Amino acid sequence: MTTTLSPIDEIIAGVPTGLMIGGAVRPASDGSEFDVLDPATGRALARIASGTVEDALAAVDAAEAVAASWAATPPRRRSVILTKAFELMTEAADDLARLIVAENGKIFADARGEVVYAAEFLRWYAEEAVRIPGAIQTAPAGSNRILVTHHPVGIAVLVTPWNFPAAMATRKIGPALAAGCTVILKPASETPLTALAIAKIFERAGVPAGVVNVLPSKRSGAVVEAMVNDDRVRKLSFTGSTEVGVTLMQLAAKTVVNTSMELGGNAPFIVFDDADLDEAIAGAMIAKMRNGGEACTAANRFYVQEGVAAEFGRRLAARMSALVVGAGADSDSQLGPVINSGARDDIHALVRGAIDEGASILTGGETPSGEGYFYPATVLADVPATASILNHEIFGPVAPIVTFRTEEDAVRLANGTPFGLVSYVYTTDLARGLRVSEQLESGMVGLNRGIVSDPAAPFGGMKQSGIGREGGAEGLLEYLESQYIAVSW
Ligand code: NAD
């Protein structure tokens, strides 16, 4: 009897389910596997090999075997391969987006947008690969020349989260390959299929075996520790929570491994009385609801000046309550499920806590029954500035609104957390917009704009939101070591 596969099953059937090491797909050394779940139903989509410490070291062997030849590959050749990967990823965008929807839960439009964004990192770094900077200058004493060159930092371990399974991978792999590094990607165990599908794209684009290795594993701590403790690994690039980032910085300290840390956010979204409210509401919907609120850049705290706070709340609640909640694969859906039941419970606990502390619900706030991990778009008004929800990354479709009086209050409240990834400011007074932006302790500011992510710009945080930048010219430098040669004259 032949069975007909559904379109998504057909896509999944084309994705390797093993570890991708040295150009081969293999099972875990101890045969272990784990399930990948569909957040819209809670059901298993696939079983994936769960890498062991032995596998992790085999991946380092594979990355080492080709490290010198990849570093010596002419930048133009690396650029051509990255361009090809960009083209193949663009061609495969619909299928990749369906895969992201299946394992992450986000709506198709968000997944499709993510793939376009992810592919752009490959194009941008294809263009940067042939522009690796250098310098020559005269020493102040006149005795010699100072020659500065850049070299690939070496084997890089890349650890990525589940919320942008394609973009967080290419934002690291693009610059790493452009710089001449070989890599081992450890994707989040919630979303390994996208990473494995992308690795196949690199293979088809002509990336030599061993340059990009993928190690899915349920034993993240053990496998990452084994690789970072290996002297051959010289770079650890991590995107994820601040809590895990702190652990990994301590780990990297042992062998003085170069680290880049893209960590948690807690973005303030400031609306002044003089803002264009249509623009502010449109920006709020993007900053809050892109990816269903599961973004490190998600607006987490809305600070609205007293003259427009009530109207802003009303209008935001009207837009949020109109969103159609449903499985990401359903073309009508505008808000998909969150990643798992634990995440949903955490979000609901923050909402209940805010209500206990005095907030009122304008819309949402109830966990629906039925299958899947859905949570409604929720707006909370009159949130006290001290409410605990404002000190947590909500990572879900919840918008708490706090009212403020003066510009100084807005800046103080916005800067009042240990995080500093991104801030949003809405005002029609450009001087005020720039003055406030410069006072905000965040690596990025959206000024009258609800989205900042751009492969051409340096993405990253201040304070406990991280160290280092991804994207732009800065993103390439994270994978390069500077060397200076003093030349006698
Ligand atoms: P997470 O920190 O739980 O996991 C991230 C990755 O680290 C996953 O691959 C996970 O398997 C791995 N990991 C977990 N524990 C580990 C350990 N002890 N040792 C080594 N690896 C370990 O984060 P998440 O829940 O997957 O993602 C959400 C978080 O990521 C949020 O805090 C969000 O703000 C952050 N994030 C930041 C950015 C950014 O650019 N700053 C982008 C996206 C997400």
Short mmCIF file of C-alpha atoms and ligand atoms in Angstrom, two decimals:
data_model
loop_
_atom_site.label_atom_id
_atom_site.label_comp_id
_atom_site.label_asym_id
_atom_site.label_seq_id
_atom_site.Cartn_x
_atom_site.Cartn_y
_atom_site.Cartn_z
CA MET A 1 0.00 0.00 0.00
CA THR A 2 1.36 3.42 -0.84
CA THR A 3 0.70 6.33 1.47
CA THR A 4 0.42 9.88 0.26
CA LEU A 5 2.46 12.38 2.22
CA SER A 6 0.97 15.76 3.11
CA PRO A 7 2.91 18.72 1.68
CA ILE A 8 4.65 19.40 5.00
CA ASP A 9 5.50 15.71 5.49
CA GLU A 10 7.05 15.71 2.02
CA ILE A 11 9.21 18.71 2.93
CA ILE A 12 10.25 17.09 6.21
CA ALA A 13 11.04 13.83 4.37
CA GLY A 14 13.63 15.76 2.33
CA VAL A 15 15.48 17.04 5.41
CA PRO A 16 18.29 14.97 6.96
CA THR A 17 17.41 13.77 10.45
CA GLY A 18 20.94 12.90 11.54
CA LEU A 19 24.02 14.84 12.57
CA MET A 20 25.78 16.53 9.64
CA ILE A 21 29.48 16.07 10.25
CA GLY A 22 32.19 16.31 7.61
CA GLY A 23 29.65 16.16 4.77
CA ALA A 24 28.01 12.95 5.97
CA VAL A 25 24.72 12.42 7.78
CA ARG A 26 25.06 10.07 10.70
CA PRO A 27 23.19 8.85 13.78
CA ALA A 28 24.32 9.82 17.28
CA SER A 29 27.20 7.67 18.57
CA ASP A 30 24.88 6.17 21.20
CA GLY A 31 21.89 5.96 18.84
CA SER A 32 19.81 8.45 20.82
CA GLU A 33 17.17 10.63 19.21
CA PHE A 34 14.61 13.24 20.22
CA ASP A 35 11.22 14.40 18.94
CA VAL A 36 10.58 17.71 17.24
CA LEU A 37 7.07 18.93 18.10
CA ASP A 38 4.52 21.03 16.24
CA PRO A 39 3.48 23.83 18.64
CA ALA A 40 0.10 24.13 16.91
CA THR A 41 -0.86 20.57 17.91
CA GLY A 42 1.78 19.30 20.34
CA ARG A 43 2.34 16.30 18.04
CA ALA A 44 5.73 14.95 16.92
CA LEU A 45 6.89 15.98 13.43
CA ALA A 46 10.18 14.08 13.23
CA ARG A 47 12.82 12.25 15.24
CA ILE A 48 16.29 13.74 15.12
CA ALA A 49 19.67 12.34 16.19
CA SER A 50 20.80 13.76 19.53
CA GLY A 51 24.55 14.41 19.36
CA THR A 52 26.83 13.16 22.14
CA VAL A 53 30.13 14.52 23.45
CA GLU A 54 31.88 12.00 21.19
CA ASP A 55 29.94 13.38 18.20
CA ALA A 56 30.79 16.94 19.22
CA LEU A 57 34.49 16.14 19.17
CA ALA A 58 34.07 14.39 15.82
CA ALA A 59 32.51 17.62 14.52
CA VAL A 60 35.55 19.57 15.77
CA ASP A 61 37.78 17.02 13.96
CA ALA A 62 35.81 17.60 10.75
CA ALA A 63 35.96 21.39 11.10
CA GLU A 64 39.70 21.19 11.80
CA ALA A 65 40.44 18.96 8.82
CA VAL A 66 39.38 21.68 6.37
CA ALA A 67 40.11 24.81 8.45
CA ALA A 68 43.40 25.63 6.71
CA SER A 69 42.14 24.99 3.19
CA TRP A 70 38.96 27.04 3.76
CA ALA A 71 40.97 29.91 5.28
CA ALA A 72 43.23 29.81 2.21
CA THR A 73 40.33 29.70 -0.27
CA PRO A 74 40.40 32.99 -2.19
CA PRO A 75 37.87 35.49 -0.79
CA ARG A 76 36.34 35.80 -4.27
CA ARG A 77 35.65 32.05 -4.29
CA ARG A 78 34.10 32.18 -0.80
CA SER A 79 32.00 35.10 -2.02
CA VAL A 80 30.76 33.16 -5.07
CA ILE A 81 29.75 30.20 -2.89
CA LEU A 82 27.88 32.45 -0.45
CA THR A 83 26.09 34.13 -3.36
CA LYS A 84 25.04 30.71 -4.63
CA ALA A 85 23.76 29.80 -1.16
CA PHE A 86 21.77 33.06 -1.13
CA GLU A 87 20.20 32.16 -4.48
CA LEU A 88 19.36 28.60 -3.46
CA MET A 89 17.86 29.77 -0.18
CA THR A 90 15.76 32.33 -2.00
CA GLU A 91 14.52 29.65 -4.42
CA ALA A 92 13.65 27.35 -1.52
CA ALA A 93 12.01 30.14 0.51
CA ASP A 94 8.47 28.74 0.50
CA ASP A 95 9.49 25.25 1.62
CA LEU A 96 11.86 26.60 4.25
CA ALA A 97 9.10 28.88 5.53
CA ARG A 98 6.71 25.91 5.80
CA LEU A 99 9.36 24.02 7.78
CA ILE A 100 9.78 26.97 10.16
CA VAL A 101 6.00 27.18 10.60
CA ALA A 102 5.85 23.46 11.38
CA GLU A 103 8.52 23.36 14.09
CA ASN A 104 8.33 26.90 15.47
CA GLY A 105 4.61 27.67 15.10
CA LYS A 106 4.89 31.22 13.72
CA ILE A 107 2.52 32.32 10.96
CA PHE A 108 3.57 31.70 7.36
CA ALA A 109 4.02 35.43 6.54
CA ASP A 110 6.46 35.81 9.45
CA ALA A 111 8.29 32.63 8.45
CA ARG A 112 8.55 33.76 4.82
CA GLY A 113 9.84 37.15 6.01
CA GLU A 114 12.39 35.40 8.18
CA VAL A 115 13.74 33.37 5.26
CA VAL A 116 14.17 36.51 3.15
CA TYR A 117 15.97 38.19 6.07
CA ALA A 118 18.08 35.06 6.66
CA ALA A 119 19.11 34.82 3.00
CA GLU A 120 20.11 38.50 2.98
CA PHE A 121 22.89 37.73 5.48
CA LEU A 122 24.38 35.39 2.90
CA ARG A 123 24.21 38.04 0.17
CA TRP A 124 25.54 40.79 2.43
CA TYR A 125 28.49 38.67 3.60
CA ALA A 126 29.17 37.43 0.07
CA GLU A 127 29.75 41.10 -0.70
CA GLU A 128 31.82 41.66 2.47
CA ALA A 129 34.03 38.58 1.90
CA VAL A 130 36.04 40.49 -0.71
CA ARG A 131 36.35 43.60 1.48
CA ILE A 132 38.23 42.25 4.49
CA PRO A 133 39.89 45.39 5.84
CA GLY A 134 43.58 46.11 6.48
CA ALA A 135 45.71 49.19 7.16
CA ILE A 136 49.20 50.55 6.88
CA GLN A 137 50.41 53.57 8.77
CA THR A 138 53.58 55.24 9.89
CA ALA A 139 54.55 54.75 13.54
CA PRO A 140 54.51 58.10 15.42
CA ALA A 141 58.25 57.73 16.07
CA GLY A 142 58.87 57.43 12.33
CA SER A 143 60.98 54.34 12.92
CA ASN A 144 58.72 51.82 11.28
CA ARG A 145 55.50 51.10 9.49
CA ILE A 146 52.49 49.53 11.22
CA LEU A 147 50.91 46.90 9.00
CA VAL A 148 47.50 45.59 10.17
CA THR A 149 45.94 42.49 8.61
CA HIS A 150 43.00 40.28 9.57
CA HIS A 151 42.93 36.50 9.82
CA PRO A 152 40.04 34.08 10.38
CA VAL A 153 39.65 33.58 14.12
CA GLY A 154 39.50 29.78 13.69
CA ILE A 155 36.95 27.04 14.31
CA ALA A 156 33.69 28.61 15.48
CA VAL A 157 30.96 26.99 17.59
CA LEU A 158 27.61 28.63 16.88
CA VAL A 159 24.69 28.16 19.30
CA THR A 160 21.28 29.41 18.20
CA PRO A 161 17.76 29.79 19.68
CA TRP A 162 14.41 28.51 18.39
CA ASN A 163 12.67 31.82 17.74
CA PHE A 164 14.37 32.61 14.39
CA PRO A 165 15.74 29.18 13.37
CA ALA A 166 16.90 30.33 9.92
CA ALA A 167 18.04 33.90 10.50
CA MET A 168 19.99 33.23 13.70
CA ALA A 169 21.91 30.52 11.82
CA THR A 170 22.78 32.57 8.71
CA ARG A 171 23.55 35.69 10.76
CA LYS A 172 26.44 33.65 12.17
CA ILE A 173 27.34 31.28 9.32
CA GLY A 174 27.39 34.08 6.69
CA PRO A 175 30.13 36.19 8.31
CA ALA A 176 32.00 33.12 9.59
CA LEU A 177 32.34 31.65 6.08
CA ALA A 178 33.13 35.07 4.59
CA ALA A 179 35.96 35.47 7.11
CA GLY A 180 37.33 31.99 6.34
CA CYS A 181 36.24 30.12 9.48
CA THR A 182 34.83 26.60 9.64
CA VAL A 183 31.83 26.11 11.92
CA ILE A 184 29.81 23.74 14.05
CA LEU A 185 26.21 24.87 14.47
CA LYS A 186 24.30 23.65 17.53
CA PRO A 187 20.68 24.59 16.79
CA ALA A 188 17.96 24.77 19.44
CA SER A 189 16.46 21.34 19.99
CA GLU A 190 12.96 22.76 19.36
CA THR A 191 13.90 23.72 15.76
CA PRO A 192 16.69 21.57 14.31
CA LEU A 193 14.95 20.82 10.98
CA THR A 194 15.45 24.33 9.60
CA ALA A 195 19.15 24.23 10.48
CA LEU A 196 19.60 20.85 8.79
CA ALA A 197 17.74 22.04 5.67
CA ILE A 198 20.00 25.12 5.52
CA ALA A 199 23.10 22.93 5.84
CA LYS A 200 21.95 21.02 2.73
CA ILE A 201 21.68 24.36 0.91
CA PHE A 202 25.30 25.18 1.81
CA GLU A 203 26.32 21.75 0.54
CA ARG A 204 24.52 22.33 -2.78
CA ALA A 205 26.08 25.77 -3.07
CA GLY A 206 29.55 24.19 -3.08
CA VAL A 207 30.67 24.67 0.53
CA PRO A 208 33.31 21.94 1.01
CA ALA A 209 32.45 19.07 3.35
CA GLY A 210 33.42 19.85 6.95
CA VAL A 211 33.18 23.64 6.63
CA VAL A 212 29.59 23.70 7.95
CA ASN A 213 28.73 20.97 10.47
CA VAL A 214 25.40 20.73 12.30
CA LEU A 215 25.06 19.06 15.67
CA PRO A 216 21.50 18.83 16.96
CA SER A 217 21.49 17.62 20.56
CA LYS A 218 19.27 17.40 23.59
CA ARG A 219 22.46 17.57 25.67
CA SER A 220 23.29 21.19 24.86
CA GLY A 221 25.32 21.87 27.99
CA ALA A 222 27.57 18.82 27.64
CA VAL A 223 28.26 19.07 23.91
CA VAL A 224 28.91 22.82 23.91
CA GLU A 225 31.18 22.48 26.94
CA ALA A 226 33.18 19.70 25.26
CA MET A 227 33.70 21.80 22.13
CA VAL A 228 34.55 25.05 23.92
CA ASN A 229 37.01 23.21 26.17
CA ASP A 230 38.77 21.85 23.08
CA ASP A 231 41.84 24.01 22.33
CA ARG A 232 41.15 23.82 18.60
CA VAL A 233 37.92 25.84 18.98
CA ARG A 234 38.66 29.58 19.00
CA LYS A 235 35.23 31.18 18.76
CA LEU A 236 31.89 30.82 20.50
CA SER A 237 29.00 32.81 19.08
CA PHE A 238 25.82 32.47 21.10
CA THR A 239 22.29 33.80 20.67
CA GLY A 240 19.83 33.01 23.43
CA SER A 241 18.89 33.92 26.97
CA THR A 242 21.11 36.00 29.22
CA GLU A 243 21.04 33.19 31.78
CA VAL A 244 22.65 30.65 29.40
CA GLY A 245 24.92 33.38 27.98
CA VAL A 246 26.40 33.99 31.44
CA THR A 247 27.10 30.25 31.83
CA LEU A 248 28.79 30.14 28.43
CA MET A 249 30.93 33.23 29.13
CA GLN A 250 32.21 31.49 32.27
CA LEU A 251 32.90 28.36 30.24
CA ALA A 252 34.74 30.31 27.54
CA ALA A 253 36.88 32.04 30.15
CA LYS A 254 38.63 28.72 30.92
CA THR A 255 40.26 28.55 27.52
CA VAL A 256 40.02 32.30 26.73
CA VAL A 257 37.79 31.60 23.75
CA ASN A 258 36.65 34.66 21.79
CA THR A 259 32.92 35.11 22.38
CA SER A 260 30.01 37.00 20.81
CA MET A 261 26.86 37.14 22.92
CA GLU A 262 23.43 38.10 21.56
CA LEU A 263 21.26 37.84 24.66
CA GLY A 264 17.86 38.70 26.02
CA GLY A 265 16.03 41.97 25.47
CA ASN A 266 13.39 43.99 27.30
CA ALA A 267 12.61 46.72 24.79
CA PRO A 268 10.90 49.95 25.88
CA PHE A 269 8.51 51.51 23.36
CA ILE A 270 8.12 55.24 24.14
CA VAL A 271 5.27 57.27 22.69
CA PHE A 272 5.32 61.05 23.26
CA ASP A 273 2.22 63.25 23.16
CA ASP A 274 3.39 64.76 19.86
CA ALA A 275 3.75 61.37 18.11
CA ASP A 276 1.82 60.54 14.94
CA LEU A 277 -0.51 58.03 16.62
CA ASP A 278 -1.32 56.18 13.38
CA GLU A 279 2.41 55.60 12.89
CA ALA A 280 2.90 54.71 16.55
CA ILE A 281 0.13 52.10 16.50
CA ALA A 282 1.41 50.61 13.23
CA GLY A 283 4.95 50.50 14.69
CA ALA A 284 3.69 49.00 17.95
CA MET A 285 1.95 46.19 16.08
CA ILE A 286 5.20 45.31 14.30
CA ALA A 287 7.49 45.77 17.29
CA LYS A 288 5.16 43.75 19.54
CA MET A 289 3.60 41.18 17.24
CA ARG A 290 6.24 40.21 14.69
CA ASN A 291 6.89 36.55 15.46
CA GLY A 292 3.93 36.58 17.87
CA GLY A 293 6.02 38.52 20.39
CA GLU A 294 8.70 35.79 20.49
CA ALA A 295 11.53 38.10 19.48
CA CYS A 296 14.45 39.51 21.42
CA THR A 297 13.55 42.84 19.79
CA ALA A 298 9.88 42.62 20.85
CA ALA A 299 8.48 45.75 22.49
CA ASN A 300 8.14 44.60 26.10
CA ARG A 301 7.22 47.79 27.95
CA PHE A 302 5.04 50.53 26.44
CA TYR A 303 5.68 53.95 28.01
CA VAL A 304 3.03 56.36 26.73
CA GLN A 305 2.82 60.05 27.68
CA GLU A 306 -0.27 60.94 29.71
CA GLY A 307 -1.98 63.04 27.03
CA VAL A 308 -2.30 60.12 24.59
CA ALA A 309 -2.10 57.06 26.86
CA ALA A 310 -5.84 56.32 26.94
CA GLU A 311 -6.28 56.70 23.19
CA PHE A 312 -3.13 54.67 22.44
CA GLY A 313 -4.38 51.85 24.70
CA ARG A 314 -7.83 51.84 23.11
CA ARG A 315 -6.48 51.77 19.58
CA LEU A 316 -3.81 49.17 20.30
CA ALA A 317 -6.39 46.93 22.00
CA ALA A 318 -8.71 47.25 18.99
CA ARG A 319 -5.93 46.16 16.62
CA MET A 320 -4.75 43.34 18.89
CA SER A 321 -8.22 41.91 19.54
CA ALA A 322 -8.92 41.79 15.79
CA LEU A 323 -6.01 39.40 15.15
CA VAL A 324 -7.06 35.93 13.98
CA VAL A 325 -5.46 33.31 16.23
CA GLY A 326 -4.73 29.93 14.65
CA ALA A 327 -2.15 27.46 13.36
CA GLY A 328 0.68 29.19 11.50
CA ALA A 329 0.08 27.01 8.44
CA ASP A 330 -3.49 28.32 8.10
CA SER A 331 -3.45 31.24 5.66
CA ASP A 332 -6.03 33.19 7.71
CA SER A 333 -3.96 33.11 10.89
CA GLN A 334 -2.36 36.32 12.12
CA LEU A 335 -1.14 34.97 15.46
CA GLY A 336 0.23 31.45 15.87
CA PRO A 337 0.95 29.43 19.02
CA VAL A 338 3.88 30.08 21.36
CA ILE A 339 6.67 27.51 21.37
CA ASN A 340 5.47 25.18 24.15
CA SER A 341 3.19 24.84 27.15
CA GLY A 342 5.86 26.00 29.61
CA ALA A 343 6.31 29.24 27.68
CA ARG A 344 2.55 29.79 27.66
CA ASP A 345 2.31 29.20 31.41
CA ASP A 346 5.12 31.72 32.02
CA ILE A 347 3.36 34.36 29.89
CA HIS A 348 0.05 33.83 31.66
CA ALA A 349 1.72 34.02 35.09
CA LEU A 350 3.21 37.42 34.15
CA VAL A 351 -0.22 38.68 33.04
CA ARG A 352 -1.91 37.45 36.26
CA GLY A 353 0.89 39.02 38.31
CA ALA A 354 0.42 42.40 36.59
CA ILE A 355 -3.33 42.30 37.31
CA ASP A 356 -2.65 41.51 40.97
CA GLU A 357 -0.33 44.54 41.02
CA GLY A 358 -3.08 46.86 39.71
CA ALA A 359 -3.10 46.59 35.89
CA SER A 360 -6.38 46.33 33.96
CA ILE A 361 -6.99 44.15 30.91
CA LEU A 362 -8.08 45.93 27.71
CA THR A 363 -8.12 42.70 25.70
CA GLY A 364 -6.98 39.07 26.00
CA GLY A 365 -5.54 37.54 29.16
CA GLU A 366 -7.28 34.15 29.09
CA THR A 367 -5.59 30.87 28.14
CA PRO A 368 -7.77 29.08 25.57
CA SER A 369 -8.63 25.40 25.90
CA GLY A 370 -7.96 22.87 23.12
CA GLU A 371 -4.84 21.55 21.45
CA GLY A 372 -1.77 23.66 20.72
CA TYR A 373 -0.04 26.35 22.75
CA PHE A 374 -2.10 29.42 21.85
CA TYR A 375 -2.27 32.64 23.85
CA PRO A 376 -4.41 35.61 22.83
CA ALA A 377 -3.08 39.06 21.98
CA THR A 378 -3.31 40.89 25.29
CA VAL A 379 -3.12 44.58 26.23
CA LEU A 380 -2.72 45.69 29.85
CA ALA A 381 -3.35 49.33 30.81
CA ASP A 382 -2.50 51.28 34.00
CA VAL A 383 0.45 49.01 34.68
CA PRO A 384 2.39 50.38 37.70
CA ALA A 385 5.97 51.32 36.75
CA THR A 386 7.20 48.87 39.40
CA ALA A 387 5.19 45.85 38.11
CA SER A 388 7.22 42.68 37.84
CA ILE A 389 6.09 41.99 34.23
CA LEU A 390 8.24 44.99 33.22
CA ASN A 391 11.37 43.28 34.53
CA HIS A 392 10.84 40.08 32.54
CA GLU A 393 11.19 39.30 28.89
CA ILE A 394 7.53 38.36 28.19
CA PHE A 395 8.29 36.53 24.91
CA GLY A 396 4.64 36.45 23.94
CA PRO A 397 1.79 38.60 22.57
CA VAL A 398 1.31 40.81 25.63
CA ALA A 399 1.61 44.62 25.69
CA PRO A 400 1.79 46.29 29.13
CA ILE A 401 1.19 50.07 29.02
CA VAL A 402 2.66 52.44 31.61
CA THR A 403 1.82 56.17 31.60
CA PHE A 404 4.60 58.76 32.02
CA ARG A 405 4.67 62.56 32.43
CA THR A 406 8.02 64.03 31.34
CA GLU A 407 10.80 63.26 28.88
CA GLU A 408 13.16 62.67 31.82
CA ASP A 409 10.72 60.14 33.30
CA ALA A 410 10.55 58.28 29.99
CA VAL A 411 14.34 57.97 29.71
CA ARG A 412 14.71 56.93 33.35
CA LEU A 413 12.00 54.28 33.09
CA ALA A 414 13.31 52.99 29.75
CA ASN A 415 16.85 52.62 31.14
CA GLY A 416 15.66 51.03 34.37
CA THR A 417 16.43 47.38 33.59
CA PRO A 418 19.71 45.45 33.26
CA PHE A 419 18.94 44.91 29.55
CA GLY A 420 19.76 47.15 26.60
CA LEU A 421 19.11 45.53 23.25
CA VAL A 422 16.69 47.85 21.46
CA SER A 423 14.39 50.78 22.24
CA TYR A 424 11.64 52.39 20.19
CA VAL A 425 10.77 56.10 20.27
CA TYR A 426 7.81 57.84 18.63
CA THR A 427 7.75 61.64 18.35
CA THR A 428 7.35 64.14 15.52
CA ASP A 429 10.02 66.37 17.10
CA LEU A 430 13.24 65.16 15.47
CA ALA A 431 15.51 66.96 17.94
CA ARG A 432 13.69 65.30 20.84
CA GLY A 433 13.84 61.96 19.04
CA LEU A 434 17.60 62.13 18.61
CA ARG A 435 18.18 63.58 22.10
CA VAL A 436 16.20 60.77 23.72
CA SER A 437 17.71 58.08 21.46
CA GLU A 438 21.22 59.09 22.49
CA GLN A 439 20.30 58.82 26.16
CA LEU A 440 18.85 55.34 25.84
CA GLU A 441 21.17 52.58 27.00
CA SER A 442 20.48 50.20 24.12
CA GLY A 443 22.54 48.98 21.20
CA MET A 444 19.76 49.85 18.76
CA VAL A 445 16.98 52.43 18.58
CA GLY A 446 13.97 52.47 16.27
CA LEU A 447 13.10 56.17 15.85
CA ASN A 448 9.53 56.33 14.49
CA ARG A 449 10.16 52.78 13.29
CA GLY A 450 8.95 49.47 14.73
CA ILE A 451 11.65 47.28 13.21
CA VAL A 452 15.43 47.68 13.31
CA SER A 453 16.77 44.34 12.02
CA ASP A 454 18.85 44.80 8.87
CA PRO A 455 21.75 42.64 7.64
CA ALA A 456 23.61 45.84 6.73
CA ALA A 457 23.45 47.23 10.29
CA PRO A 458 25.24 46.22 13.52
CA PHE A 459 22.70 44.28 15.59
CA GLY A 460 23.48 43.79 19.27
CA GLY A 461 23.00 44.92 22.81
CA MET A 462 24.44 46.94 25.66
CA LYS A 463 24.47 45.91 29.33
CA GLN A 464 23.17 42.34 29.90
CA SER A 465 21.81 42.09 26.35
CA GLY A 466 25.19 41.05 25.09
CA ILE A 467 28.65 41.69 23.76
CA GLY A 468 29.51 42.06 20.10
CA ARG A 469 27.49 42.80 16.99
CA GLU A 470 26.02 40.76 14.15
CA GLY A 471 25.36 42.21 10.71
CA GLY A 472 27.10 45.10 8.98
CA ALA A 473 30.86 45.47 8.75
CA GLU A 474 31.04 44.84 12.52
CA GLY A 475 29.60 41.34 12.10
CA LEU A 476 32.55 40.25 9.98
CA LEU A 477 35.08 41.51 12.53
CA GLU A 478 33.63 39.09 15.11
CA TYR A 479 35.18 36.25 13.06
CA LEU A 480 38.54 37.92 12.41
CA GLU A 481 41.67 38.34 14.52
CA SER A 482 43.77 41.44 13.91
CA GLN A 483 47.48 40.98 13.48
CA TYR A 484 49.94 43.84 13.44
CA ILE A 485 53.40 43.60 11.94
CA ALA A 486 55.94 46.27 12.84
CA VAL A 487 58.10 46.72 9.73
CA SER A 488 61.47 48.40 10.19
CA TRP A 489 62.04 51.21 7.77
P1 NAD B 1 18.14 29.55 25.45
O1 NAD B 1 19.19 30.39 26.09
O2 NAD B 1 17.33 28.67 26.33
O3 NAD B 1 18.78 28.60 24.34
C1 NAD B 1 19.55 29.09 23.29
C2 NAD B 1 20.44 27.98 22.78
O4 NAD B 1 21.34 27.58 23.80
C3 NAD B 1 19.70 26.73 22.34
O5 NAD B 1 20.39 26.16 21.24
C4 NAD B 1 19.84 25.82 23.56
O6 NAD B 1 19.74 24.45 23.22
C5 NAD B 1 21.24 26.17 24.01
N1 NAD B 1 21.52 25.92 25.44
C6 NAD B 1 20.64 25.90 26.46
N2 NAD B 1 21.30 25.66 27.62
C7 NAD B 1 22.61 25.53 27.30
C8 NAD B 1 23.79 25.28 28.06
N3 NAD B 1 23.77 25.12 29.39
N4 NAD B 1 24.97 25.23 27.41
C9 NAD B 1 25.01 25.40 26.07
N5 NAD B 1 23.94 25.64 25.30
C10 NAD B 1 22.74 25.71 25.91
O7 NAD B 1 17.23 30.56 24.62
P2 NAD B 1 15.93 30.24 23.76
O8 NAD B 1 14.81 29.99 24.72
O9 NAD B 1 16.23 29.22 22.72
O10 NAD B 1 15.72 31.64 23.02
C11 NAD B 1 15.09 32.71 23.59
C12 NAD B 1 16.10 33.71 24.14
O11 NAD B 1 16.99 34.10 23.09
C13 NAD B 1 15.45 34.99 24.59
O12 NAD B 1 16.03 35.42 25.80
C14 NAD B 1 15.77 35.98 23.46
O13 NAD B 1 15.79 37.32 23.83
C15 NAD B 1 17.12 35.51 23.05
N6 NAD B 1 17.43 35.98 21.68
C16 NAD B 1 18.35 36.96 21.55
C17 NAD B 1 18.63 37.45 20.27
C18 NAD B 1 19.63 38.55 20.09
O14 NAD B 1 20.06 38.74 18.96
N7 NAD B 1 20.03 39.27 21.11
C19 NAD B 1 17.99 36.90 19.16
C20 NAD B 1 17.05 35.88 19.36
C21 NAD B 1 16.78 35.42 20.63
#
